PDB file of C-alpha atoms in Angstrom:
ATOM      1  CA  UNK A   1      13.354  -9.131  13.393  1.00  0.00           C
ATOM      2  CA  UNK A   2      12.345  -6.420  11.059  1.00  0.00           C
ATOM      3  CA  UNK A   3       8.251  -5.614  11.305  1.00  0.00           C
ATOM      4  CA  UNK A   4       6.179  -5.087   8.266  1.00  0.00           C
ATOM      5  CA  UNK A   5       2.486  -3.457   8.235  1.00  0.00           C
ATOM      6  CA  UNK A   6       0.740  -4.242   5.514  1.00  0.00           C
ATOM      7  CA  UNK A   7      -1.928  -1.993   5.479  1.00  0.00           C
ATOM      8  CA  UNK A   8      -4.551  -3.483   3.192  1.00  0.00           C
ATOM      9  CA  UNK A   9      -7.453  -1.024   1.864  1.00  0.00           C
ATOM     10  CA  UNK A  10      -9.907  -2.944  -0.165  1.00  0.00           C
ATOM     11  CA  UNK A  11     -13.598  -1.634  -0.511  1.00  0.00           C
ATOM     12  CA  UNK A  12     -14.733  -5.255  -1.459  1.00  0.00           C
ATOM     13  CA  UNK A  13     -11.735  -7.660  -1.194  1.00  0.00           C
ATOM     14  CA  UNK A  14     -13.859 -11.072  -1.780  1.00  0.00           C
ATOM     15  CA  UNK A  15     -14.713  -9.471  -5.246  1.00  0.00           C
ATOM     16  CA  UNK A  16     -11.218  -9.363  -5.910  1.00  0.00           C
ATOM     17  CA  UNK A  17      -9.329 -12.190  -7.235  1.00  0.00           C
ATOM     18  CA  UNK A  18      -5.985 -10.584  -7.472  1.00  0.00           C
ATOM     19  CA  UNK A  19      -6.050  -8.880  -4.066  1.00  0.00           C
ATOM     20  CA  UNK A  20      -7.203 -11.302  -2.190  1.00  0.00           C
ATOM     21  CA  UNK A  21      -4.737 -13.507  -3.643  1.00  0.00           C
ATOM     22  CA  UNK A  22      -1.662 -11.224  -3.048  1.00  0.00           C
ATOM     23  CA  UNK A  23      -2.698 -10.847   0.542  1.00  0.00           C
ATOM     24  CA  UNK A  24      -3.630 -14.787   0.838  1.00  0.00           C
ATOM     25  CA  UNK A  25       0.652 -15.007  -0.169  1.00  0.00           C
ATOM     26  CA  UNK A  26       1.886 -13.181   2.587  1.00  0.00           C
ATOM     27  CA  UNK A  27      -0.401 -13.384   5.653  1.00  0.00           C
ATOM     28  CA  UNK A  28       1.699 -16.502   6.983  1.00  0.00           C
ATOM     29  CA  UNK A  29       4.797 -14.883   6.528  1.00  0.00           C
ATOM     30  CA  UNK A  30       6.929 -13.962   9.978  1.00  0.00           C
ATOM     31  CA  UNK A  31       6.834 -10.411  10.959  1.00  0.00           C
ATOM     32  CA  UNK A  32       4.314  -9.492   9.055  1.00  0.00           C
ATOM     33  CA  UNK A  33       0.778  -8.089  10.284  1.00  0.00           C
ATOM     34  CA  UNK A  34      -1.917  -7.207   7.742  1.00  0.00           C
ATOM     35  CA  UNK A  35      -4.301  -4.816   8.774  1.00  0.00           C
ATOM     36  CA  UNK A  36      -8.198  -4.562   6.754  1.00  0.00           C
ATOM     37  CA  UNK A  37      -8.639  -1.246   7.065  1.00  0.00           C
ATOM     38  CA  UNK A  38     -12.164  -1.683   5.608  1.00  0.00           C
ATOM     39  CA  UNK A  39     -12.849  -4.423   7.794  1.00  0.00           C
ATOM     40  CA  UNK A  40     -11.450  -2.581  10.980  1.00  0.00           C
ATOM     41  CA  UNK A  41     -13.291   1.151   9.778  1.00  0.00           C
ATOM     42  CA  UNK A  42     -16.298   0.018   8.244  1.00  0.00           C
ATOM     43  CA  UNK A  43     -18.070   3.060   9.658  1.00  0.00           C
ATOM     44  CA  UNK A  44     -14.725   5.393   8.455  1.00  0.00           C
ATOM     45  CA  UNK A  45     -14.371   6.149  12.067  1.00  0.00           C
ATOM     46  CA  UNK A  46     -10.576   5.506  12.621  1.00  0.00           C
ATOM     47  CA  UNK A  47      -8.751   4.761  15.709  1.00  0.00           C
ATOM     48  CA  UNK A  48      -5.840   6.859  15.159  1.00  0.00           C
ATOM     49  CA  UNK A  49      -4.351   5.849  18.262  1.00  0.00           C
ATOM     50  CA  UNK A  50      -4.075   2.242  18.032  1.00  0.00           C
ATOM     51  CA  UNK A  51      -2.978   3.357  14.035  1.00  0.00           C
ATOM     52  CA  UNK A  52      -0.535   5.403  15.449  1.00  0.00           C
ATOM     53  CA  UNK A  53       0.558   2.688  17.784  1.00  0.00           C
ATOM     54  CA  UNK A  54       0.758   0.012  15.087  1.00  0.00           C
ATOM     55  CA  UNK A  55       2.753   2.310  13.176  1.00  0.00           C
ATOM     56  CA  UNK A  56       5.049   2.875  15.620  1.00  0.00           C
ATOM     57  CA  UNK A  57       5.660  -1.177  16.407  1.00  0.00           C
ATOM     58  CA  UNK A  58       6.586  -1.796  12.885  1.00  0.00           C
ATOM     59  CA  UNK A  59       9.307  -0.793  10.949  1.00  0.00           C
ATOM     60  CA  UNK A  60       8.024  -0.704   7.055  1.00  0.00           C
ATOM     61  CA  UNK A  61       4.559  -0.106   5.787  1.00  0.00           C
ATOM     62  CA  UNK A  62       3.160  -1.597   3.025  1.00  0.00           C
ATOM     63  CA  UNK A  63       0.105   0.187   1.525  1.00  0.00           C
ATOM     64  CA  UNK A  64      -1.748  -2.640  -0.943  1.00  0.00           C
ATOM     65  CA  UNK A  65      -5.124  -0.863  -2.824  1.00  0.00           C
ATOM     66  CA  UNK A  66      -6.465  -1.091  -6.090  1.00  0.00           C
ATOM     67  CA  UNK A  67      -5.154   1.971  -8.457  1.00  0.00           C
ATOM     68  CA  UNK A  68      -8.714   4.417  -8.073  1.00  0.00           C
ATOM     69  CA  UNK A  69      -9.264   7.309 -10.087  1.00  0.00           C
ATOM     70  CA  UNK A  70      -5.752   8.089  -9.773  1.00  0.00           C
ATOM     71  CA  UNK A  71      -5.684   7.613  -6.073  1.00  0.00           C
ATOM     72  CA  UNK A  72      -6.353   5.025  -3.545  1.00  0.00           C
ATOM     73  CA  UNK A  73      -9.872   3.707  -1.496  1.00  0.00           C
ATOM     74  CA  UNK A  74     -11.486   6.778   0.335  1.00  0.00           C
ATOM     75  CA  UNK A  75     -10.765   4.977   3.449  1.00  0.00           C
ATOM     76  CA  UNK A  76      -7.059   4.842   2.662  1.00  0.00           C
ATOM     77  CA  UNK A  77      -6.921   9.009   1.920  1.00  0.00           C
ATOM     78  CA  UNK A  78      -8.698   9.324   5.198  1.00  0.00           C
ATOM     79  CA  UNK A  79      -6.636   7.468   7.289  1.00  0.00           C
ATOM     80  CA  UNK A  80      -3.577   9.207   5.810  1.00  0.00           C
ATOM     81  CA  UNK A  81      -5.204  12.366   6.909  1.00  0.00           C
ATOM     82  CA  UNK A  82      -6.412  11.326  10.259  1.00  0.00           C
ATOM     83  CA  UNK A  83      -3.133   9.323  11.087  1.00  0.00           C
ATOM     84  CA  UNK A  84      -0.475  11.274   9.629  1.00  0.00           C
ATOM     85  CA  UNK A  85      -1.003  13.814  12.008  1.00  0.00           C
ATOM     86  CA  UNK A  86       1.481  16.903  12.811  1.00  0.00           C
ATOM     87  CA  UNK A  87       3.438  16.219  15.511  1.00  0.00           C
ATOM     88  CA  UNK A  88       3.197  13.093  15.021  1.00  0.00           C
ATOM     89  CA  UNK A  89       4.410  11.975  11.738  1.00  0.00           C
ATOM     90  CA  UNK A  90       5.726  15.644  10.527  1.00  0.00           C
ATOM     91  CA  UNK A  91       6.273  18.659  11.976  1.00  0.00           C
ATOM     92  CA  UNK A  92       9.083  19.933  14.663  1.00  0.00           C
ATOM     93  CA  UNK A  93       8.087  17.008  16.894  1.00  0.00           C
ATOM     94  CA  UNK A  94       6.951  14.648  14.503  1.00  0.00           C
ATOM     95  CA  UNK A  95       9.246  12.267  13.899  1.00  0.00           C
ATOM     96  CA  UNK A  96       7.464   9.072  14.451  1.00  0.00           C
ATOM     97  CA  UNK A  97       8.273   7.538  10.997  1.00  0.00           C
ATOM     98  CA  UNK A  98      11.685   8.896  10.511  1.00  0.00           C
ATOM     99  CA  UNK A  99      13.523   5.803   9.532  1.00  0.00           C
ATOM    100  CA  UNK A 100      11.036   3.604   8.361  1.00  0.00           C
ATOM    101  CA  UNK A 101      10.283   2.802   4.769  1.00  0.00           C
ATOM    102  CA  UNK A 102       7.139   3.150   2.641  1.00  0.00           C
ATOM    103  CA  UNK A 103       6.325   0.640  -0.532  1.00  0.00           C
ATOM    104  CA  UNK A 104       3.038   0.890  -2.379  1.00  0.00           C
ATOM    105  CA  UNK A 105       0.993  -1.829  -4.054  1.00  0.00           C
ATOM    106  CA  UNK A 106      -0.935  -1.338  -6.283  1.00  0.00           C
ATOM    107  CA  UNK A 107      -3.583  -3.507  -8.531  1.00  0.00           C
ATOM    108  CA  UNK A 108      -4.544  -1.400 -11.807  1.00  0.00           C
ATOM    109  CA  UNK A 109      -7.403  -2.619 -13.813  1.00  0.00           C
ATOM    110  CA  UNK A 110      -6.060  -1.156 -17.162  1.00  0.00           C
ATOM    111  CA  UNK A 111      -2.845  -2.688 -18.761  1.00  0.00           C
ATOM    112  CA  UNK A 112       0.153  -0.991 -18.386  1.00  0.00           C
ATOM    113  CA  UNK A 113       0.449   0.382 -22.073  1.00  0.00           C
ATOM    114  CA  UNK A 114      -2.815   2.840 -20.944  1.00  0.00           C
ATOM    115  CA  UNK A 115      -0.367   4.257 -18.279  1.00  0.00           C
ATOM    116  CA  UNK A 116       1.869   6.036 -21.069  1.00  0.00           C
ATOM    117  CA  UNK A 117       2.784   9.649 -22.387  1.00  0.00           C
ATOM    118  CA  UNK A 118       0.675   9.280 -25.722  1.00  0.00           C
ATOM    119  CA  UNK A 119      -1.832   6.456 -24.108  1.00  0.00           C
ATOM    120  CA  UNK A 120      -5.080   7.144 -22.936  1.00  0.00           C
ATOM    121  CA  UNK A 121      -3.949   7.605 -18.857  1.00  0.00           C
ATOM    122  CA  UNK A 122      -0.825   9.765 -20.584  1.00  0.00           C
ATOM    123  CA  UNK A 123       1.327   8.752 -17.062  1.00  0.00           C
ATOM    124  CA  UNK A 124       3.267   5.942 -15.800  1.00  0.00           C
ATOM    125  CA  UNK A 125       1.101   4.766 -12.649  1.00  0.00           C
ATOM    126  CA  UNK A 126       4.565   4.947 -11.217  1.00  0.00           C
ATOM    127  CA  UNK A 127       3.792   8.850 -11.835  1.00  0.00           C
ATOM    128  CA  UNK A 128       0.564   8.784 -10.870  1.00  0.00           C
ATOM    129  CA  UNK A 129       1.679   7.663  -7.514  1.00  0.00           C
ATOM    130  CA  UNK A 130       4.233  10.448  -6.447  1.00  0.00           C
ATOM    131  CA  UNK A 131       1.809  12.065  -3.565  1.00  0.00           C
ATOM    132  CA  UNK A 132       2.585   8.569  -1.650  1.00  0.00           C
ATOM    133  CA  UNK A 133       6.619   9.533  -2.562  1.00  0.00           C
ATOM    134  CA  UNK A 134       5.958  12.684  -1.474  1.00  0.00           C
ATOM    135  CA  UNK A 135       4.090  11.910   1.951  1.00  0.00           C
ATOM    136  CA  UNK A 136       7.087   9.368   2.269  1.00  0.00           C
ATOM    137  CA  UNK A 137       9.317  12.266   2.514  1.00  0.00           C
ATOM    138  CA  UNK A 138       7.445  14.979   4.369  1.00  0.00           C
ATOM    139  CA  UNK A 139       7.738  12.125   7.040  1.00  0.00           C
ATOM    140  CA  UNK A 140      10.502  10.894   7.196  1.00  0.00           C
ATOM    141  CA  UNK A 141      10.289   7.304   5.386  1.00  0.00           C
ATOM    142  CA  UNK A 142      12.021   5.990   2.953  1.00  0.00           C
ATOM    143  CA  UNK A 143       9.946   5.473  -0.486  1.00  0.00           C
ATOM    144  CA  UNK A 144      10.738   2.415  -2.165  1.00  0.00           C
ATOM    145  CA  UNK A 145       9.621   1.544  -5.972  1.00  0.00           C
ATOM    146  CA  UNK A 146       5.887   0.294  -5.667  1.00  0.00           C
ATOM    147  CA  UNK A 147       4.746  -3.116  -6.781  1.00  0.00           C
ATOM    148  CA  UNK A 148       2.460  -2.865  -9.147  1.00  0.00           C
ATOM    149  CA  UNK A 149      -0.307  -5.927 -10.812  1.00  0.00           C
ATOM    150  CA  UNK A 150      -1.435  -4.047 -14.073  1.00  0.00           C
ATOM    151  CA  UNK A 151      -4.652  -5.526 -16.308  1.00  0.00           C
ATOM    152  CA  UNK A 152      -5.975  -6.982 -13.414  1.00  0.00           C
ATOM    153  CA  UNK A 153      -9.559  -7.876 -15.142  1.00  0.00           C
ATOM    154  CA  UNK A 154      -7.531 -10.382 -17.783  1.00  0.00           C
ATOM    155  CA  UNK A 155      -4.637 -11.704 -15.576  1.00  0.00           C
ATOM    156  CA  UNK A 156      -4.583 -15.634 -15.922  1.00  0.00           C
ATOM    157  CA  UNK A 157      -4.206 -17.987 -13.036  1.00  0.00           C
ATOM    158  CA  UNK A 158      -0.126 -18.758 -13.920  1.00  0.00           C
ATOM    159  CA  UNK A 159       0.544 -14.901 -14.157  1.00  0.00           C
ATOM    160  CA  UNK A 160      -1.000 -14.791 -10.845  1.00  0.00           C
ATOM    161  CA  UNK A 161       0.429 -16.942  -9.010  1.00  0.00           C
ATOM    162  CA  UNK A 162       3.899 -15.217 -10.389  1.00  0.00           C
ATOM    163  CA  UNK A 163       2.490 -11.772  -9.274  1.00  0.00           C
ATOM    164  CA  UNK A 164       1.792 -13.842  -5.464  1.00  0.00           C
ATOM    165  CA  UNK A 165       5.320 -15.107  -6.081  1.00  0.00           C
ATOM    166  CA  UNK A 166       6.840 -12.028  -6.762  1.00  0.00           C
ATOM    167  CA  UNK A 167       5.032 -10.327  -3.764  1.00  0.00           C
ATOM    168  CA  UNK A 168       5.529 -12.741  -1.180  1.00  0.00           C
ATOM    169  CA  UNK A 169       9.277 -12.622  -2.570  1.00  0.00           C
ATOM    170  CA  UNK A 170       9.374  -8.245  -2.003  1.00  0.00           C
ATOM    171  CA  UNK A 171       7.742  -8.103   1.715  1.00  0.00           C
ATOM    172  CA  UNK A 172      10.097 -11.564   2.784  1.00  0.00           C
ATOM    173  CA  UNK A 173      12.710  -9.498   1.357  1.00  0.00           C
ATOM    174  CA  UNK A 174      11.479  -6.536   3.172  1.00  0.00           C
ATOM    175  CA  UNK A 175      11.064  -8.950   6.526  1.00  0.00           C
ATOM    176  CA  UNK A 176      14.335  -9.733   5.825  1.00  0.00           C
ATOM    177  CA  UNK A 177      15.994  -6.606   5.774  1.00  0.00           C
ATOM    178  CA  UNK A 178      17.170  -6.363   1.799  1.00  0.00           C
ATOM    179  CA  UNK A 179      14.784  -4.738  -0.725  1.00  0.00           C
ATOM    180  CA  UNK A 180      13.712  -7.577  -2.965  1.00  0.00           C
ATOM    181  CA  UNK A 181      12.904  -6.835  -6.975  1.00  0.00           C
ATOM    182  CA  UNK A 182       9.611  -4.938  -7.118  1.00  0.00           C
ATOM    183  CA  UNK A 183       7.163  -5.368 -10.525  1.00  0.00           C
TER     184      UNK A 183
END
């Protein structure tokens, strides 16, 4: 059975309805773990070890955040760093990842028309989000199209529960071995 890491990096997940929600849709799903990194680091003082290790027993990584500044959590970029360590995941001996595929989620409070040459973001979030393409790479992984919740702030329950839908439909896909749809 294919393993999936969902590596979930919410400052304050019970403030969010939509994260909590997408993460609620898959936690029962076979093969899956989901890992709080907030509620693991709370202190930022990662065990790159046992990340290393989980990394290693799982085939894809998920990376679920809300869209910040451009970026992801600060806990998220530090564990990148920390983890994603030469020889280890790059490098002439770092080959850890090679083979293993990399899908970003990502909830964006503004609606996707912001995220546009001419609108007030002037990029595609799908732009915005080439580092974690790039980091794919330099490792080894596979990047796959992220799955992206946009206008989070005004999303009503139905469109929600498709987004949950659509979600638990891309990492059983994933668990499954075939690349499901992504938004």
């Amino acid at each position: 059975m294919t393993r999936t890491l969902v590596l979930l990096a919410h400052p304050t997940l019970p403030e969010s309805r939509i994260n909590s929600a997408l993460v609620e849709g898959i936690r029962d799903l076979p093969g899956v773990t989901v890992h709080d990194l907030y509620a693991a680091y709370p202190d930022f003082r990662i065990d790159v070890e046992r990340e290393q290790e989980l990394l290693r027993t799982h085939d894809r990584v998920v990376l679920q955040f809300p869209f910040y500044w451009y970026s992801a959590p600060p806990l998220l970029k530090k564990w990148l760093d920390d983890v994603l360590e030469y020889g280890f995941a790059y490098g002439s001996t770092g080959n850890a990842l090679h083979g293993k595929t990399l899908t970003v989620t990502a909830t964006v409070g503004g609606a996707e028309e912001l995220y546009r040459p001419g609108g007030l973001n002037r990029f595609p979030v799908r732009d915005l989000l080439l580092p974690f393409d790039a980091t794919a790479h330099l490792t080894g992984m596979s990047y796959q199209p992220p799955f992206l919740v946009h206008g989070t702030r005004t999303v009503s329950g139905e469109l929600l529960a498709d987004h949950v839908r659509r979600y638990r439909a891309l990492v059983t896909g994933v668990v499954e071995g075939q690349l499901a749809a992504a938004a």
